[in-house]
Structure formats: C-alpha cells, structure tokens
Coordinates of C-alpha atoms and ligand atoms in Angstrom, one line a residue:
M1 CA 0.1 -0.3 -0.2
S2 CA 1.4 3.4 -0.8
T3 CA 0.1 6.3 1.4
A4 CA 0.6 9.8 2.9
G5 CA 1.3 11.3 -0.8
A6 CA 3.4 8.6 -1.8
E7 CA 3.0 8.1 -5.9
P8 CA 0.8 4.8 -6.3
G9 CA 3.2 1.9 -6.9
E10 CA 5.6 3.5 -4.1
P11 CA 6.0 1.9 -0.8
G12 CA 4.5 4.3 1.9
A13 CA 5.3 4.7 4.8
E14 CA 2.6 3.4 6.8
T15 CA 2.1 -0.4 7.0
D16 CA -1.4 -0.2 8.4
T17 CA -4.3 -2.6 7.5
E18 CA -6.7 -0.2 8.2
I19 CA -6.7 3.5 7.8
H20 CA -9.4 6.0 8.0
A21 CA -10.5 8.7 5.7
Q22 CA -13.2 11.9 6.1
L23 CA -13.4 11.2 2.3
L24 CA -12.7 8.1 0.5
V25 CA -12.1 8.7 -3.4
L26 CA -12.5 5.2 -5.7
G27 CA -11.0 6.1 -9.1
S28 CA -8.4 8.9 -10.2
G29 CA -9.9 10.1 -13.6
P30 CA -10.5 13.6 -14.3
G31 CA -13.6 13.0 -12.1
G32 CA -11.8 11.4 -9.2
Y33 CA -9.0 13.4 -9.0
T34 CA -11.1 16.9 -9.3
A35 CA -13.4 15.5 -6.6
A36 CA -10.0 14.6 -4.2
F37 CA -8.0 17.7 -5.0
R38 CA -11.2 20.2 -5.0
A39 CA -12.0 18.2 -1.2
A40 CA -8.5 18.1 -0.1
D41 CA -8.8 22.1 -0.6
L42 CA -11.7 22.4 1.3
G43 CA -9.9 21.0 4.3
L44 CA -10.8 17.4 3.9
D45 CA -8.9 14.3 4.8
V46 CA -8.9 12.5 1.4
V47 CA -7.7 8.8 0.3
L48 CA -7.5 8.4 -3.5
V49 CA -7.8 4.6 -4.3
E50 CA -6.7 3.7 -8.1
R51 CA -6.2 0.5 -9.6
E52 CA -3.6 1.6 -12.6
E53 CA 0.1 2.7 -12.2
T54 CA -0.3 6.2 -13.0
L55 CA -3.4 8.9 -11.7
G56 CA -5.1 10.3 -14.7
G57 CA -7.7 7.4 -15.5
V58 CA -8.9 6.8 -19.1
C59 CA -8.6 10.5 -20.5
L60 CA -4.8 11.3 -19.6
N61 CA -3.8 7.9 -20.2
V62 CA -5.6 6.5 -22.8
G63 CA -8.1 8.4 -23.7
C64 CA -8.0 12.4 -24.0
I65 CA -4.5 13.3 -24.4
P66 CA -2.8 10.3 -26.4
S67 CA -5.2 10.8 -29.0
K68 CA -5.3 14.5 -29.3
A69 CA -1.2 14.4 -29.0
L70 CA -2.0 11.6 -32.5
L71 CA -4.6 13.9 -34.1
H72 CA -2.0 16.8 -33.6
I73 CA 0.3 14.9 -36.0
A74 CA -2.8 14.1 -38.6
K75 CA -3.6 17.5 -38.8
V76 CA 0.4 18.3 -39.5
I77 CA 0.2 15.7 -42.1
A78 CA -3.1 16.5 -43.7
D79 CA -2.4 20.5 -43.7
A80 CA 0.8 19.6 -45.6
E81 CA -1.0 17.7 -48.0
R82 CA -3.4 20.5 -48.9
A83 CA -0.7 23.0 -49.3
S84 CA 0.6 20.8 -52.1
A85 CA -2.9 22.1 -54.0
H86 CA -1.7 25.8 -53.6
G87 CA 1.7 25.4 -54.5
V88 CA 3.8 23.9 -51.9
S89 CA 4.7 20.7 -51.2
F90 CA 6.3 18.7 -48.8
G91 CA 6.5 15.1 -50.2
A92 CA 5.3 11.9 -48.4
P93 CA 6.1 11.8 -44.5
Q94 CA 8.7 9.7 -43.5
I95 CA 6.9 8.2 -40.2
E96 CA 9.4 6.9 -37.6
L97 CA 6.7 5.0 -35.4
E98 CA 8.8 4.8 -32.5
Q99 CA 9.6 8.0 -32.0
L100 CA 5.7 9.3 -32.7
R101 CA 5.0 6.9 -29.8
S102 CA 7.7 8.1 -27.3
W103 CA 6.7 11.6 -27.9
K104 CA 2.8 10.9 -27.3
D105 CA 4.0 8.8 -24.1
G106 CA 6.0 11.3 -23.1
V107 CA 3.1 13.9 -23.4
V108 CA 0.9 11.8 -20.9
G109 CA 3.8 11.2 -18.6
R110 CA 4.3 14.8 -17.8
L111 CA 0.9 15.1 -17.3
T112 CA 0.5 12.0 -15.0
T113 CA 3.6 13.0 -13.2
G114 CA 2.1 16.4 -12.6
L115 CA -1.3 15.0 -10.8
A116 CA 1.0 12.7 -8.7
G117 CA 2.9 15.8 -7.7
L118 CA -0.7 18.0 -7.3
A119 CA -1.6 15.0 -5.0
R120 CA 1.3 15.2 -2.9
Q121 CA 1.1 18.9 -2.7
R122 CA -2.3 18.4 -0.9
K123 CA -1.4 15.9 1.3
V124 CA -4.1 13.4 -1.2
R125 CA -2.9 10.1 0.4
V126 CA -3.4 7.6 -2.9
V127 CA -3.3 4.0 -2.2
R128 CA -2.8 1.7 -5.3
G129 CA -5.1 -1.2 -5.9
E130 CA -8.1 -2.8 -6.8
G131 CA -11.3 -1.2 -4.7
H132 CA -14.0 -3.0 -3.4
L133 CA -17.0 -1.6 -1.0
T134 CA -18.0 -4.3 1.7
G135 CA -20.4 -1.8 3.8
P136 CA -21.5 1.7 3.3
H137 CA -18.6 3.0 5.0
T138 CA -16.1 0.4 4.3
L139 CA -13.9 -0.6 1.4
T140 CA -11.1 -3.0 0.9
V141 CA -7.9 -2.4 -1.5
A142 CA -5.0 -4.2 -1.6
G143 CA -5.8 -5.9 1.8
T144 CA -6.3 -3.0 3.3
T145 CA -9.7 -1.8 4.6
V146 CA -10.4 2.0 4.4
T147 CA -13.2 3.5 6.5
F148 CA -14.6 6.7 5.3
D149 CA -17.3 9.1 6.2
H150 CA -18.2 10.3 2.7
A151 CA -17.0 8.6 -0.7
V152 CA -16.9 9.7 -4.3
L153 CA -17.2 6.6 -6.8
A154 CA -15.5 7.4 -10.3
T155 CA -14.5 4.4 -11.5
G156 CA -15.5 5.4 -15.2
S157 CA -16.3 3.1 -18.3
R158 CA -14.7 0.7 -20.3
A159 CA -15.2 0.0 -24.2
V160 CA -18.4 -2.1 -25.2
R161 CA -17.4 -5.8 -26.7
L162 CA -19.2 -7.3 -29.3
D163 CA -20.5 -10.9 -30.1
G164 CA -18.7 -12.7 -33.1
I165 CA -15.4 -10.8 -32.7
P166 CA -12.6 -12.5 -31.6
H167 CA -11.6 -9.7 -29.1
D168 CA -8.6 -11.8 -28.2
D169 CA -6.7 -11.9 -31.2
P170 CA -4.3 -9.1 -30.8
R171 CA -5.1 -7.3 -34.7
V172 CA -8.7 -6.8 -33.2
M173 CA -8.0 -3.6 -31.1
S174 CA -10.0 -1.2 -28.4
S175 CA -9.1 2.2 -28.5
T176 CA -6.5 2.0 -25.6
D177 CA -5.0 -0.6 -28.4
A178 CA -5.2 1.6 -31.3
L179 CA -3.7 4.7 -29.5
A180 CA -0.3 2.3 -28.4
L181 CA 0.2 2.5 -31.9
A182 CA 1.8 -1.0 -32.4
D183 CA 2.1 -0.6 -36.1
I184 CA 0.4 1.0 -39.2
P185 CA -1.7 -1.4 -40.8
E186 CA -2.4 -1.4 -44.4
R187 CA -6.3 -2.2 -44.3
L188 CA -8.1 -1.0 -41.1
L189 CA -11.6 -1.4 -40.3
V190 CA -13.1 1.0 -38.3
V191 CA -16.1 -0.5 -36.2
G192 CA -18.4 2.4 -35.1
G193 CA -18.7 6.2 -36.6
G194 CA -19.0 8.1 -33.2
I195 CA -16.7 10.5 -32.1
V196 CA -13.9 7.6 -30.6
G197 CA -14.0 5.5 -33.9
L198 CA -13.5 8.8 -36.3
E199 CA -10.7 10.2 -34.2
L200 CA -8.8 7.1 -34.5
A201 CA -9.5 6.7 -38.1
G202 CA -8.3 10.0 -38.8
V203 CA -5.2 9.2 -37.0
Y204 CA -4.6 5.9 -38.8
D205 CA -6.0 7.4 -42.3
A206 CA -2.9 10.5 -42.3
L207 CA -0.2 7.8 -41.1
G208 CA -1.0 5.5 -44.2
S209 CA -3.5 3.0 -43.5
S210 CA -6.4 2.6 -45.7
V211 CA -9.6 3.0 -43.5
T212 CA -13.0 1.6 -43.9
V213 CA -15.6 3.1 -41.6
V214 CA -18.9 1.0 -40.8
E215 CA -21.7 2.6 -38.7
L216 CA -25.3 0.8 -37.6
S217 CA -27.1 3.9 -37.8
D218 CA -28.1 6.1 -40.8
Q219 CA -25.5 9.3 -39.6
L220 CA -21.7 9.5 -38.6
M221 CA -21.6 10.6 -34.8
P222 CA -25.4 10.0 -34.3
G223 CA -26.8 12.6 -32.2
C224 CA -25.2 15.5 -33.7
D225 CA -27.1 17.7 -35.9
P226 CA -27.0 16.3 -39.9
D227 CA -25.9 19.6 -41.2
L228 CA -22.6 20.0 -39.2
V229 CA -22.0 16.0 -39.8
A230 CA -22.4 16.3 -43.7
P231 CA -18.8 18.2 -44.3
L232 CA -17.2 15.9 -42.4
H233 CA -18.5 13.0 -43.9
R234 CA -18.0 14.2 -47.3
R235 CA -14.5 14.9 -47.0
L236 CA -14.3 11.4 -45.3
R237 CA -15.8 9.6 -48.1
E238 CA -13.4 11.7 -50.4
R239 CA -10.2 10.0 -48.5
Y240 CA -11.4 6.8 -46.9
A241 CA -11.7 3.3 -49.1
G242 CA -15.5 3.0 -47.5
V243 CA -17.7 4.9 -45.0
H244 CA -20.7 2.5 -44.7
L245 CA -23.6 3.8 -42.8
R246 CA -26.6 1.3 -41.8
T247 CA -24.3 -1.5 -41.8
R248 CA -23.7 -4.0 -39.1
V249 CA -20.7 -6.1 -38.6
E250 CA -21.7 -9.5 -38.4
S251 CA -18.7 -11.5 -37.8
I252 CA -15.0 -11.4 -37.9
E253 CA -13.1 -14.4 -39.0
A254 CA -9.4 -14.2 -37.9
S255 CA -6.5 -16.5 -40.0
D256 CA -3.1 -15.5 -40.9
A257 CA -3.9 -14.1 -44.1
G258 CA -6.0 -11.4 -42.0
L259 CA -9.4 -10.6 -40.5
L260 CA -12.2 -11.6 -42.7
A261 CA -15.4 -9.4 -41.6
S262 CA -18.5 -10.1 -42.8
F263 CA -21.6 -7.3 -43.0
T264 CA -25.1 -6.7 -42.8
A265 CA -26.1 -4.0 -45.0
V266 CA -29.1 -1.9 -46.0
E267 CA -28.4 -1.1 -49.0
P268 CA -26.1 -1.0 -50.6
A269 CA -24.8 -4.3 -49.8
L270 CA -21.2 -4.5 -48.4
E271 CA -19.3 -7.7 -49.4
P272 CA -16.6 -9.8 -47.3
A273 CA -13.3 -8.1 -47.0
V274 CA -10.1 -8.9 -45.5
F275 CA -8.6 -6.3 -42.9
D276 CA -5.0 -6.4 -41.2
R277 CA -6.8 -5.0 -38.3
V278 CA -9.9 -4.0 -36.9
L279 CA -10.6 -1.2 -34.2
V280 CA -14.0 -1.9 -32.5
A281 CA -15.3 1.8 -31.3
V282 CA -19.1 1.0 -30.7
G283 CA -19.8 2.5 -27.1
R284 CA -18.8 2.3 -23.8
V285 CA -20.1 0.4 -20.4
P286 CA -20.0 1.7 -16.9
N287 CA -17.3 0.0 -14.2
S288 CA -20.0 -0.5 -11.6
E289 CA -20.9 -4.1 -11.5
S290 CA -17.5 -5.2 -9.8
L291 CA -17.4 -2.6 -7.0
G292 CA -19.6 -4.2 -4.1
L293 CA -22.2 -1.2 -4.9
E294 CA -25.1 -3.6 -3.3
N295 CA -23.0 -3.9 0.1
A296 CA -23.1 0.0 0.3
G297 CA -27.0 0.1 -1.2
V298 CA -25.8 2.1 -3.7
A299 CA -28.2 1.8 -6.8
V300 CA -27.5 1.8 -10.7
D301 CA -30.3 1.9 -13.6
E302 CA -31.0 -0.7 -16.1
R303 CA -27.5 0.0 -18.1
G304 CA -25.5 -0.3 -14.9
F305 CA -25.1 3.6 -14.2
V306 CA -25.1 4.6 -10.5
T307 CA -28.1 7.0 -10.5
V308 CA -27.7 10.2 -8.5
D309 CA -29.2 13.5 -7.7
A310 CA -28.5 16.8 -8.5
Q311 CA -25.7 17.1 -5.8
Q312 CA -24.3 13.9 -7.5
R313 CA -25.9 11.8 -4.1
T314 CA -26.3 8.4 -4.7
S315 CA -29.3 6.2 -3.0
T316 CA -27.1 6.1 -0.3
P317 CA -26.7 9.8 1.2
H318 CA -23.2 9.9 2.2
I319 CA -21.9 8.6 -1.0
H320 CA -21.5 10.5 -4.1
A321 CA -21.1 9.3 -7.8
I322 CA -19.6 11.4 -10.8
G323 CA -18.6 11.1 -14.5
D324 CA -18.4 8.2 -16.7
L325 CA -19.9 6.1 -14.0
V326 CA -23.6 8.3 -13.9
G327 CA -24.0 8.3 -17.4
P328 CA -23.7 10.5 -20.8
P329 CA -22.4 12.6 -21.9
L330 CA -19.0 10.3 -21.3
L331 CA -16.9 13.5 -21.2
A332 CA -14.0 14.2 -19.2
H333 CA -15.2 18.0 -18.2
K334 CA -18.5 16.5 -17.4
A335 CA -16.9 14.5 -15.1
A336 CA -14.6 17.3 -13.6
R337 CA -17.6 19.8 -13.4
E338 CA -19.8 17.0 -11.5
A339 CA -16.5 16.5 -9.2
K340 CA -16.5 19.6 -8.0
V341 CA -20.3 19.5 -6.7
A342 CA -19.6 16.3 -5.1
A343 CA -16.6 17.6 -3.3
E344 CA -18.3 21.0 -2.5
V345 CA -21.7 19.1 -1.1
I346 CA -19.4 17.2 0.9
A347 CA -17.5 20.2 2.8
G348 CA -20.9 21.2 3.6
H349 CA -21.5 24.0 0.5
D350 CA -25.2 24.3 -0.6
V351 CA -24.5 23.6 -4.4
E352 CA -25.8 21.4 -7.3
L353 CA -25.2 20.5 -10.9
D354 CA -26.5 23.4 -12.3
V355 CA -25.6 24.1 -16.3
R356 CA -27.2 24.8 -19.3
G357 CA -24.7 23.3 -21.8
I358 CA -22.2 20.6 -21.7
P359 CA -19.6 21.1 -24.9
S360 CA -19.4 18.0 -27.3
V361 CA -16.0 18.4 -29.5
A362 CA -15.2 15.6 -32.4
Y363 CA -11.6 16.6 -32.8
T364 CA -11.4 15.4 -36.4
D365 CA -10.5 17.0 -39.5
P366 CA -12.6 19.3 -39.9
E367 CA -14.2 19.4 -36.1
V368 CA -17.7 19.2 -34.9
A369 CA -18.7 21.1 -31.7
W370 CA -22.2 21.6 -30.3
V371 CA -23.3 22.9 -27.1
G372 CA -26.4 22.9 -25.3
L373 CA -29.7 22.6 -27.6
T374 CA -29.5 20.8 -30.8
E375 CA -31.8 20.6 -33.8
T376 CA -32.1 16.9 -33.5
A377 CA -33.0 17.1 -30.0
A378 CA -35.8 20.2 -30.5
K379 CA -37.3 18.1 -33.2
L380 CA -37.6 15.4 -31.0
T381 CA -38.6 16.7 -28.1
G382 CA -40.8 19.2 -30.0
V383 CA -38.9 22.5 -28.0
A384 CA -39.6 25.9 -30.5
Y385 CA -36.5 27.2 -31.6
R386 CA -35.0 29.1 -34.4
S387 CA -32.0 28.6 -36.1
A388 CA -29.1 30.6 -38.1
S389 CA -26.4 29.2 -39.9
F390 CA -23.3 31.4 -41.2
P391 CA -21.6 29.4 -44.0
W392 CA -18.0 29.5 -44.1
S393 CA -17.6 29.9 -47.7
A394 CA -18.3 33.8 -46.7
S395 CA -15.7 33.9 -44.2
G396 CA -12.6 35.6 -45.2
R397 CA -10.0 33.8 -42.7
A398 CA -12.0 30.0 -43.3
L399 CA -11.1 30.8 -47.1
A400 CA -7.3 31.9 -46.3
S401 CA -7.2 28.6 -44.1
D402 CA -8.9 26.0 -46.6
G403 CA -11.9 25.9 -44.1
Q404 CA -14.7 27.1 -46.4
D405 CA -17.1 23.9 -45.8
G406 CA -17.5 25.3 -42.0
I407 CA -20.7 25.9 -40.8
T408 CA -21.9 28.1 -37.5
K409 CA -25.4 27.7 -36.3
L410 CA -27.2 29.2 -33.4
I411 CA -29.8 28.1 -31.8
L412 CA -32.0 30.6 -30.6
D413 CA -35.4 31.1 -28.9
P414 CA -38.0 32.5 -31.5
E415 CA -39.4 34.4 -29.0
T416 CA -36.4 36.2 -27.1
N417 CA -33.6 34.8 -29.3
R418 CA -31.7 34.0 -26.3
V419 CA -29.0 31.7 -27.1
L420 CA -30.5 27.7 -26.7
G421 CA -27.4 25.8 -27.8
A422 CA -25.1 26.2 -30.9
G423 CA -23.1 24.1 -33.5
I424 CA -19.8 24.5 -35.5
V425 CA -18.0 22.4 -38.1
G426 CA -14.7 23.9 -39.5
N427 CA -11.2 24.0 -38.2
N428 CA -11.0 25.0 -34.7
A429 CA -14.3 24.0 -33.8
G430 CA -13.8 22.5 -30.5
E431 CA -12.3 25.8 -29.2
L432 CA -14.8 28.3 -30.9
I433 CA -17.5 26.5 -29.2
A434 CA -16.6 28.3 -25.7
E435 CA -18.4 31.6 -27.2
P436 CA -21.3 30.2 -27.5
G437 CA -20.9 27.9 -24.6
L438 CA -20.6 30.8 -22.2
A439 CA -23.6 32.8 -24.1
L440 CA -25.7 30.4 -23.1
E441 CA -24.5 30.0 -19.4
L442 CA -24.9 33.7 -19.4
E443 CA -28.2 33.7 -21.0
T444 CA -27.3 36.2 -23.6
D445 CA -29.4 37.0 -26.9
S446 CA -28.1 36.7 -30.3
Q447 CA -28.0 40.9 -30.3
D448 CA -25.2 40.9 -27.2
I449 CA -23.2 38.5 -29.7
A450 CA -23.8 40.4 -33.0
L451 CA -22.9 43.6 -30.9
T452 CA -19.8 41.9 -29.4
V453 CA -17.1 43.4 -31.8
H454 CA -15.1 40.5 -33.0
A455 CA -11.7 40.7 -34.7
H456 CA -11.3 40.3 -38.1
P457 CA -10.2 38.0 -40.0
T458 CA -10.9 35.1 -37.7
L459 CA -12.8 32.4 -37.2
S460 CA -14.5 33.4 -34.2
E461 CA -16.5 35.9 -36.6
T462 CA -18.3 33.4 -37.7
I463 CA -20.5 33.4 -34.6
A464 CA -21.3 37.1 -34.5
M465 CA -22.4 36.8 -38.4
A466 CA -24.5 34.0 -37.4
A467 CA -25.7 36.2 -34.8
E468 CA -26.2 39.1 -37.7
I469 CA -28.0 36.3 -39.8
A470 CA -30.6 35.9 -36.8
D471 CA -31.0 39.7 -36.2
G472 CA -31.0 40.5 -39.9
T473 CA -28.0 42.7 -39.7
I474 CA -25.8 41.0 -41.6
T475 CA -23.9 42.6 -44.4
D476 CA -21.3 39.8 -45.6
L477 CA -24.0 37.9 -47.4
P478 CA -26.3 38.8 -50.0
P479 CA -29.2 40.9 -48.9
A480 CA -32.2 39.2 -47.6
R481 CA -35.0 38.7 -50.3
R482 CA -38.2 41.2 -49.4
Ligands
FAD501 P1 -11.7 7.7 -15.9 O1 -11.3 8.3 -16.5 O2 -12.8 6.6 -16.6 O3 -11.4 7.0 -14.3 C1 -11.6 5.7 -13.8 C2 -10.5 5.4 -12.8 O4 -11.3 4.6 -11.9 C3 -9.3 4.8 -13.9 O5 -8.4 5.2 -13.6 C4 -9.6 3.4 -13.5 O6 -8.5 2.4 -13.2 C5 -10.2 3.6 -11.8 N1 -10.7 2.4 -11.5 C6 -11.8 1.9 -12.0 N2 -12.3 0.7 -11.0 C7 -11.6 0.7 -9.7 C8 -11.5 0.1 -8.8 N3 -12.6 -0.9 -8.3 N4 -10.6 0.4 -7.8 C9 -9.5 1.1 -8.3 N5 -9.4 2.3 -9.2 C10 -10.5 2.1 -10.1 N6 -13.4 13.2 -23.0 C11 -13.4 14.3 -23.6 O7 -13.8 15.3 -22.6 N7 -12.3 14.7 -24.5 C12 -12.0 13.8 -25.2 O8 -11.2 14.4 -26.3 C13 -12.1 12.9 -25.0 N8 -11.5 11.7 -25.5 C14 -11.7 10.4 -25.5 C15 -10.8 9.5 -26.6 C16 -10.6 8.4 -25.9 C17 -10.1 7.2 -26.7 C18 -11.4 7.8 -25.1 C19 -12.1 6.3 -25.0 C20 -12.0 8.8 -24.2 C21 -12.0 9.8 -24.4 N9 -12.9 10.8 -23.9 C22 -12.7 12.4 -24.0 C23 -13.6 10.3 -22.7 C24 -13.1 10.5 -21.1 O9 -12.0 10.0 -21.4 C25 -14.1 10.1 -20.3 O10 -15.4 10.9 -20.3 C26 -13.1 10.8 -18.7 O11 -12.0 10.0 -18.7 C27 -14.2 10.0 -17.7 O12 -13.3 10.3 -16.4 P2 -13.9 9.5 -15.1 O13 -13.3 10.4 -14.2 O14 -15.5 9.2 -15.1 O15 -13.6 8.0 -15.5

C-alpha cells in the first residue's frame, strides 16, 4: 500500500491494514482527481484509490490526451497535403513510429506525473489497488481496509465488446490498443462511426492506412445535427476506402491472411473483406458491476450507471458518484464539473449541478462541436427554436485557411432570441464553441453576440455573423429577399 502522498506503486511509510479518511475517492480519472483535490483544498482528509500505475484515468492515459497528441500529428500531415494544392509540397511523410509513440507517451507522462505531484502537495493519500466496497463505510483495497465518512465513486467506463468478434486476437483493437500504435496496418476496419472511432480513423488515415468505417445508424456521430456532420462525412468519403452507414459487422474470422469481416447492410450491400486490423469503437459501459455497490446500498439503472441527484448523491446519501460512472455524456469536462459539485457538497456547501450545456467536440478533420440544444433534440422533444447558420464559404479567414466547408449555427429562442444552443463544423470548432457556451450560461441573446466586436479576420467572427443573420443585420451575405 502507498499512503501519505506517496505515488501509486511506491512503498508508503505506513503499513497499517486499516486507515480512515473523511473522504474516500475511488478512481483517479478527471472526475476522481478533481473531486479529491477540490475536497482537500476545502480542508478534508482524502484517500484516493486507483488500480492503475498512474493517476489520470482513461482521459489522461488512454483517451483524451494521447488521442489529441496523435491527432495533432494527423492534422500536420493533412495540412501539408492540402498545401500542395496551393503550390507548396513537402513530399510523403517519413514516419518514425517509435519516436512518435514515445513523444505521445511523454506528453501523457508529463501530465500523470504532474497529477501525482498535485496529490502530494495537497496531502491526498494515494492507495494503489482495486477497491471493493464491503459496507456503507468500508472499502478493501490490496489487503487494506479503508473506513470513510463520505465517498465519491469515480470508476469510469470501459469499451463495449461485440459478439462475433475475436477480441482476444491482437489485431482486433479497442481504442486503448489503437492508441498504443503497434504498427500502421495497410487495411484498417473501424467499427463504429462515433467520435472515438472517427478520431482514431483520422489518425490511422493520416499515417497511411487505408481506412473503412462502418456505422450501424444512418448518420456518422449519431445525435449530432446532420448539417454539421455533412462536411465531415463528405471529406471522409473522399479520403477513405469506404464509409458505410446502416451497416452491421456480423462476424470477423481471424486467419493468418488477416481478419475477414462479414457485414449486413441496408443498401448498398457490403461484400465480406479482409483487413489487417480492426478497431472496435461502439460505445462504453460503466465500471459498476464489481465495485460491491450492493454492499453499500448504491443503486444503478438498467444500463448499470449509478443513479444520482443534482448534488451527485447516490441512493446512499453519504456516497456520491460522478463522471462516466453516472452516465452520458461520457466526457472528461462533465466528470470534472460533477466532481467539484460532489466535493463541495461533502464539504458542506449548498451547490448542485446547474449547467445549461456541456460541450461535445469531435477532434476530427474538420472538427465538429456543439453545445446546449441541438436541432435534432429540439425536433424530437418539440422545443420551439429558430436557427441561424453562417456558411464559412463567406468567411475570409476560413477561405484563407482552407476551411470553406465549415458552418456556424446558433439555435435561438424564437421569442427572445436567447441562445439555446450552437453547433460548429470547421477548423478549431472545439475552441470556438466556448463562446456560444458562455452565451448560453449567461443567458445572452443574438444581439449581445452580434454587438460584441469580433476581431477580423478570425473564425470567431462566424459566431457574430450567425447572430447577425438572426438579427437581420448581416452585410457579409447577399441581402435578404423582401
Ligand atoms: P475514468 O477516466 O475512466 O477514470 C476511472 C478510473 O477509475 C480509472 O483510472 C480506473 O482505473 C479506476 N478504477 C475503476 N475501477 C476501480 C476500482 N475498483 N478500484 C480502483 N480504481 C478503479 N473526453 C473528453 O472530454 N474529451 C476528449 O477528447 C476525449 N477523448 C477520448 C478519447 C478516447 C479514445 C476515449 C476512450 C475517451 C475519450 N474521452 C474524452 C472520454 C473521457 O476519457 C472520459 O469521459 C473520462 O475519462 C471520464 O472520467 P472519469 O473520471 O469518470 O473516469
């Protein structure tokens, strides 16, 4: 056991088989470490339990950060390729896989080491091992019993496995395997056209794989507005060996020659084909079933997500739960926000989760981002709205940076023009979505945005221009027909 601020894996100074904490945090992802650090800053004595060697959970170790490091390289390659159409050619990239891998691992290492330091500075005791609740106030981990007054459960989620797929074959990859970058397969099949599948497809495409994507539903990134997905879909269709919607992988047969995949597709049919690797990215399930939740009276829903109230309290009031464990959206910033609420409630503050929108970002090429109400959700739920979309083909900055197929869309209350949501597709959409996110939180309307002077030429201007469309004051597009 490691305690008293020792790093996970290091022998700790104490050898007790029983320790007590005011707050036990189980799991050290963006939810768990944020809850632990915030609670420690509020004066609580915290024990943080993590089964992996390093802190940081999926996000830092095998999710957000390594994928963004590789996507940065993919973007450099794609931008260099695009420059050749404008008279500047760099030639085919020379890829030193070992060096790329070690740079990516170095980025992750800096962050996870930094977290261990932050834990030490706050005197958060880190205990390494798989935790199991044995009662409402007790947890066992690596032969030690931790007793606690309060707990925050933050054990995250893991990738779904599909029947009919030989997951034990090393050529069949989860997102974690794909990020390990064992090699660059000649032919890669990506099963699942959601955000994780498409981001990793983008990495392997840039590194030289011939990529085929199959998606069960009738749209890439189900849930996102179709007009925002369309420019991405068009670009992927041009680049990839295939992008197949309404297509199910029925089976994959492994042989020395490769992985033979068979499909059932609603028009057009897709013939069986052999791939060198297959990435399965079809969603995630919560890590809830082996925690001993039943011993502590913590309830889960039919999908295994722990149920919580607006203060992140579970059915056992002194135990809170946060992050992927409590349900979608499965995003790091959602986990961190919930973590702060849980820690503050435990420290005696009267706060609750009160956000109008949690942004979602696909770091694809082009990026797709949205926040708050989507048109898809508004139509499904019958919420009244009006939308205003500014085409990036009329943005000087977008044209000057090869991004003319982007769109910025505001979704507004039809009576008051208050911002209800926004969606952006195009370069840096993930950065740009912060402004409509703030507008949503501050309950501003399209006029507030339109009257805010945005620098020219920037992509952020497209947000003001969408607001001007809504207000009827746009001069950068042809006049509205009378
Ligand atoms: P996790 O990060 O999953 O952490 C849970 C921790 O609990 C893990 O360290 C686990 O080892 C530990 N644990 C579980 N059970 C036990 C136990 N019994 N005892 C001890 N420890 C235990 N989100 C974004 O917002 N932006 C992105 O760009 C993004 N990219 C992603 C890319 C990929 C490839 C993937 C897979 C995910 C990505 N996500 C992204 C999602 C993001 O990683 C998760 O939403 C986030 O990590 C959830 O945080 P969490 O704290 O709830 O759980």
